Structures are given as structure tokens and as C-alpha cells.
Amino acid sequence: MRIDVHTHVVPPDLPDFATSLGDPRWPVFRLEGSTGRLWKDGAEVRAVPEAAWSVDRRLDHMDKVGVDVQVLSPLPPLTVDWADESYGFAFCAQVNYGIAEMVQRAPSRLAGLGMVPLQDCERAICALEDAHGLGLKGVQIGTQGGTRELDDPQIRDFFARAAELGMTILVHPLILGASVPWTTRISGLPLTFGLGMTTDTAIAAAALVLGGVTAELPDLRICLAHGGGTFVWALPRIAHAWAMTNDVPLAQQMRNVYVDTVVYDRANLDHLIRVLGPDRVIWGTDYPLPAAAEQTGELLAGLPDEHAAAVSGGNAARLLGLSP
């Protein structure tokens, strides 16, 4: 099987809280023919093709490129972990219901990840449980829980509940546009896309691994988007410093951490497989972002036979509980 774990959708029937609440920070999705436009803060942040909301168009693409299963997750700008908790919960619920409806249209070809208002642990757990009840396989979160880092004790119960339910957590950076909110030294699209997003992912990964979340919850399943960002590349230095004050090897803290293959370069993919092992690298394309989807698909060509089946589908099937 070829299972793409990193694809995004925008359910078309989203509440327009930007209008009803008079708050332009809320994402608004508008259809213009075969193009969907996502607006936030009064500006268009993403234009997506019909496959972002149409199951039929998505299946057409999957058949064309030879993908057996896609795992649908919310387009990252839909994340509302800054919002009032009650409205955030309502927005997440509508997104999750929309994704579940898409999956139900083609349950043998699609699986889904929902979203939660992680700024409020109790509501996040409720949203997680609702997503589980809808048949979703996990949830996508950002690199923080509101303003809290992911190892904050106040959101530990959320991760514990995810482990109990067997719900996979996809950690995805949320940086938009050409600036990074936590520094003025990274700006412009190349650096924001290349350094901002990958560093943001690495900080989140460090909180989960070095902050004890993955060790405390060995049944928790974490998948880091974009190859884990810069975290895997920095592991030798991190592990060296970790060993100075810790008896447990850092690698043991990472046994339940997976990464996808959205790294744009075959040498990078080979590095991930070498460092983490072929059983914890999972094919993903960032579809419907065209360049990422095309380049990531090409990376699988020529993988050794002993790695190809695992990376292209076997690892994802095991992680998400998907049947061949």
C-alpha cells in the first residue's frame, strides 16, 4: 500500500465567526469556482484547488498518481488555539465533522485527523473524544497549546487521553506568510519556509521528548511533520548534552516518535531512515501543495526493498491502525 499521511483539506461548511463575532482573526473559507480561498486577518493566506474540499477530485488525483490511502488533516491556518475556548471548541467540532464526512464518502481510500482547542485542556480532551467517536484516527496540533509549550503540565492530561484512545498526534508548524512571530531575524518566504517552520517544529519536538512527555506516555504516538524539522539534524548535539545529566539514552525517549518524508531531498530522507530507523519514517506529501507532493513522491523511487514497503505504507498502517 501507498499511504500518504500528510495531506490537507478544508471542509467547505465552516462557521463564519469572523463576521458573526466581528473578529477578523477567524479563518474564513470562500469558494470561487474551482478555487478555494482561505482568509485570515483580512488577507488571503492560502488558495487551494478543488481537491482540498472535493472527495471526487481527490480520488481522481489519487488514482492518477497511484496512492491507495490519504490521511486528511486540517489546513494549518484553520488552527484556532488563540481563540475563546468555547468558540474554538465549536469551530474544531465543525472541522472534525466535515473531515469525518469526507472520510465516510470513501472509507477504504481516506482516513482522517481532526483538530482540538489545545489552549483549554478539558475542551481539547472533549474534542479528542468526539473525533475518536467520529472514526478519526487522531488529531493535528500546532507547535504550542495556545501560549504553552507542549510539555506544560497543564496539557499533559490531553496527551495521556490520546494515548489511552490510541489517537495519533500530528505536530504541524503553524507559521503563516513571510514572518515568524517569535523572532524578527527570520523573514521572507525562503527563510520562513526553510528555517522558521522547521525550527518551530524542532522546538515542539524538544518539548515533547526532552520535557518527558514521550517517556511518561510510551503508548502515545507522535508524528512530526516536515521530517521533524531541524530536530533530527540536531540530535547528535542534543544527545551529547543530554547524556551529561541523564542516565537514560535520548534514543529511548524517542521510541514513539515518527516523522514524515516532506524533506525535499533524497539525502535528507536517507538521513532520517538512518537515524530513526526505517520503521519510524512515514510517507507524506503535503498535498495539495503541488511542489511538495511531486517532489516528495519522487523521493520514494529507488529506496531499498527492505525500506520501501515500510516507508511507503506499512509504517502508516501500523501507526494509524489501517487495514490493508
XYZ file of C-alpha atoms in Angstrom:
324
model
C 0.000 0.000 0.000
C 0.961 3.617 -0.542
C -0.409 5.685 2.311
C 0.078 9.459 2.296
C -0.115 10.630 5.916
C 0.352 14.346 5.275
C -2.449 15.821 3.178
C -4.665 18.775 3.980
C -8.327 19.621 3.469
C -10.715 22.482 4.156
C -14.278 21.350 4.876
C -16.413 23.881 2.961
C -19.161 24.364 5.582
C -17.242 26.273 8.233
C -18.802 28.787 10.625
C -18.028 32.402 9.705
C -17.044 33.618 13.153
C -15.083 36.474 11.593
C -18.413 38.043 10.601
C -20.659 36.903 13.435
C -18.144 37.827 16.158
C -16.628 40.807 14.372
C -13.155 39.287 14.737
C -11.083 39.010 11.528
C -8.597 36.627 13.147
C -11.010 33.767 12.496
C -10.336 31.816 9.286
C -12.952 32.192 6.559
C -13.166 29.876 3.550
C -14.730 31.093 0.306
C -15.278 29.214 -2.939
C -14.663 30.871 -6.278
C -15.422 28.279 -8.925
C -12.769 25.566 -8.739
C -10.569 27.565 -6.341
C -10.986 27.873 -2.597
C -9.591 30.892 -0.799
C -8.806 30.901 2.914
C -8.840 34.317 4.547
C -7.480 35.318 7.943
C -6.877 38.743 9.473
C -8.496 40.325 6.450
C -5.995 38.825 3.994
C -5.924 35.750 1.798
C -3.492 33.250 3.311
C -3.997 30.282 1.010
C -5.590 29.447 -2.326
C -6.311 25.750 -2.823
C -7.637 23.633 -5.697
C -10.944 21.784 -5.673
C -9.304 18.634 -4.309
C -8.932 20.442 -0.976
C -12.680 20.027 -0.347
C -13.952 17.670 -3.063
C -13.660 13.946 -2.374
C -14.237 13.124 -6.042
C -11.400 15.373 -7.234
C -9.121 13.977 -4.531
C -9.840 10.383 -5.519
C -9.174 11.268 -9.160
C -5.745 12.556 -8.183
C -5.011 9.532 -6.002
C -5.859 7.167 -8.841
C -3.701 9.175 -11.228
C -0.576 9.073 -9.053
C -1.094 5.614 -7.536
C -1.946 6.454 -3.928
C -4.046 3.882 -2.092
C -4.949 5.902 1.018
C -4.705 9.544 2.024
C -4.889 10.748 5.610
C -6.778 14.042 5.695
C -5.862 16.752 8.197
C -6.998 20.374 8.525
C -5.165 23.026 6.551
C -2.877 24.508 9.262
C -4.288 28.088 9.131
C -7.572 26.616 10.405
C -5.991 26.093 13.834
C -7.606 28.380 16.426
C -5.612 27.739 19.592
C -5.581 31.502 20.255
C -9.363 31.828 20.417
C -12.009 31.945 23.132
C -12.262 28.347 24.285
C -15.983 27.851 23.690
C -15.913 29.236 20.163
C -12.677 27.380 19.489
C -14.331 24.136 20.540
C -17.312 24.813 18.252
C -15.044 25.600 15.316
C -12.952 22.460 15.848
C -16.112 20.359 16.112
C -17.335 21.609 12.737
C -13.963 20.943 11.096
C -13.833 17.440 12.569
C -17.367 16.651 11.452
C -16.534 17.867 7.943
C -13.418 15.701 7.720
C -15.321 12.677 9.041
C -17.969 13.233 6.353
C -15.259 13.258 3.672
C -13.810 10.009 5.025
C -17.247 8.391 5.035
C -17.556 9.134 1.321
C -14.631 6.784 0.621
C -13.710 4.884 3.799
C -11.402 2.438 2.036
C -9.371 5.272 0.493
C -9.432 8.002 3.126
C -8.665 8.329 6.834
C -8.829 11.475 8.913
C -7.172 13.550 11.609
C -9.145 16.223 13.418
C -8.212 19.283 15.468
C -8.653 20.401 19.079
C -8.638 23.700 21.036
C -5.403 22.916 22.840
C -5.467 26.228 24.717
C -8.024 24.566 27.013
C -7.075 21.052 28.099
C -10.561 19.971 29.177
C -12.184 21.116 25.955
C -9.287 19.637 23.962
C -9.949 16.253 25.570
C -13.657 16.552 24.755
C -12.842 17.397 21.133
C -10.388 14.491 21.007
C -13.004 12.086 22.305
C -15.576 13.411 19.845
C -13.081 12.977 16.988
C -12.485 9.404 18.127
C -16.223 8.819 18.139
C -16.410 10.107 14.559
C -13.886 7.476 13.496
C -10.940 9.821 13.035
C -7.505 8.304 13.652
C -6.009 11.184 15.595
C -5.661 14.941 15.615
C -3.318 17.548 14.231
C -1.965 20.129 16.659
C 0.325 23.112 16.345
C 3.687 23.534 17.997
C 2.182 25.000 21.174
C -1.001 24.623 23.195
C -2.153 28.217 23.000
C 0.760 30.010 24.658
C 2.012 26.892 26.479
C 4.853 24.660 25.314
C 3.854 21.063 24.657
C 5.500 19.761 27.838
C 3.441 22.090 30.029
C 1.840 20.078 32.874
C -1.486 21.798 32.208
C -1.914 19.961 28.898
C -0.340 16.634 29.920
C -3.776 15.091 30.502
C -4.618 15.696 26.842
C -1.673 13.616 25.687
C -2.491 10.947 28.258
C -6.040 10.671 26.906
C -4.733 10.476 23.340
C -2.534 7.564 24.382
C -5.475 5.808 26.042
C -7.625 6.188 22.931
C -4.842 5.225 20.525
C -5.197 8.574 18.759
C -2.118 9.665 16.808
C -0.900 13.244 17.252
C 0.449 15.003 14.140
C 2.525 18.036 15.143
C 2.482 20.644 12.368
C 4.027 24.145 12.376
C 1.541 26.996 12.065
C 3.733 29.817 10.791
C 1.946 31.791 8.081
C 3.127 34.279 5.493
C 6.693 35.523 5.364
C 7.392 36.266 9.024
C 7.986 34.289 12.205
C 6.095 35.523 15.289
C 8.820 34.704 17.809
C 11.778 36.380 16.047
C 12.465 39.272 13.706
C 15.600 37.574 12.388
C 13.744 35.146 10.124
C 11.668 36.832 7.442
C 10.853 36.446 3.783
C 9.322 33.316 2.284
C 12.530 31.264 1.691
C 13.769 31.675 5.255
C 10.335 31.415 6.839
C 9.547 28.239 4.907
C 13.056 26.805 5.264
C 14.078 27.880 8.791
C 11.008 29.234 10.550
C 8.736 26.228 10.074
C 11.470 23.664 10.634
C 12.813 25.362 13.759
C 9.304 25.758 15.148
C 8.765 22.020 14.690
C 12.097 21.265 16.371
C 11.188 23.341 19.433
C 7.921 21.433 19.782
C 9.707 18.106 19.339
C 12.237 19.072 22.014
C 9.438 19.898 24.461
C 7.787 16.522 23.896
C 10.988 14.466 24.061
C 13.229 16.341 26.491
C 10.243 17.519 28.522
C 9.315 13.935 29.385
C 6.005 13.594 27.561
C 7.040 10.702 25.317
C 8.834 8.897 28.149
C 5.923 9.262 30.569
C 3.444 8.094 27.921
C 5.120 5.269 25.962
C 1.831 4.428 24.223
C 1.470 7.972 22.881
C 2.065 8.115 19.131
C 3.629 11.332 17.854
C 4.285 12.131 14.194
C 6.358 15.228 13.422
C 5.545 16.922 10.129
C 8.215 18.001 7.652
C 10.676 15.335 8.717
C 10.733 16.607 12.289
C 12.090 19.958 11.148
C 15.645 20.580 12.334
C 15.260 18.366 15.407
C 16.608 15.151 13.879
C 19.574 17.022 12.399
C 20.454 18.454 15.807
C 20.100 15.124 17.639
C 23.861 14.369 17.931
C 24.459 17.653 19.769
C 21.299 17.328 21.848
C 22.103 13.725 22.777
C 25.659 14.664 23.746
C 24.441 17.322 26.172
C 21.570 15.119 27.377
C 23.986 12.351 28.373
C 25.831 14.721 30.700
C 22.909 14.823 33.131
C 20.702 11.830 32.242
C 21.276 8.087 32.549
C 18.504 7.104 30.099
C 19.672 7.376 26.464
C 17.858 10.050 24.489
C 17.005 7.488 21.812
C 14.869 5.673 24.378
C 12.803 8.847 24.830
C 12.005 8.809 21.112
C 10.750 5.277 20.565
C 7.212 6.538 19.950
C 8.171 9.455 17.681
C 7.661 9.239 13.903
C 8.445 11.701 11.124
C 7.091 12.176 7.623
C 9.063 12.444 4.383
C 8.340 16.082 3.427
C 12.046 16.968 3.259
C 12.513 17.658 -0.485
C 15.804 15.806 -0.814
C 16.701 12.131 -1.026
C 19.818 12.573 1.119
C 17.641 14.050 3.869
C 15.260 11.101 3.649
C 18.147 8.646 3.860
C 19.390 10.518 6.942
C 16.006 10.187 8.661
C 15.937 6.461 7.964
C 19.487 6.033 9.222
C 18.943 7.985 12.457
C 15.401 6.928 13.388
C 15.193 3.596 11.614
C 13.038 2.581 8.640
C 10.122 1.721 10.924
C 9.537 5.317 12.053
C 9.616 7.240 8.786
C 6.263 7.667 7.028
C 5.479 8.844 3.542
C 3.759 12.232 3.351
C 3.457 14.794 0.564
C 1.775 17.954 1.924
C -0.853 17.537 -0.804
C -2.463 19.617 -2.295
C 0.646 21.832 -2.167
C 1.786 20.889 -5.709
C 5.559 21.218 -5.456
C 5.762 19.288 -2.202
C 3.525 16.497 -3.471
C 5.514 15.977 -6.668
C 8.967 16.137 -5.100
C 8.096 14.012 -2.095
C 6.607 11.283 -4.275
C 9.817 11.094 -6.256
C 11.855 10.531 -3.081
C 10.481 7.012 -2.682
C 11.888 5.849 -6.011
C 14.906 3.619 -5.505
C 14.549 3.031 -1.774
C 15.990 -0.357 -0.783
C 13.339 -3.066 -0.853
C 13.616 -3.632 2.895
C 12.705 0.028 3.493
C 10.318 0.807 0.654
C 7.288 -1.147 1.867
C 7.601 0.198 5.409
C 8.081 3.856 4.498
C 5.519 3.978 1.701
C 2.683 2.405 3.661
C 3.462 -0.238 6.251
C 4.514 2.170 8.999
C 1.458 4.365 8.496
C -0.877 1.373 8.528
C 0.592 0.271 11.863
C 0.621 3.763 13.348
C -2.967 4.581 12.419
C -4.480 1.117 12.649
C -5.350 0.950 8.948
C -6.183 -2.412 7.419
C -4.651 -3.353 4.042
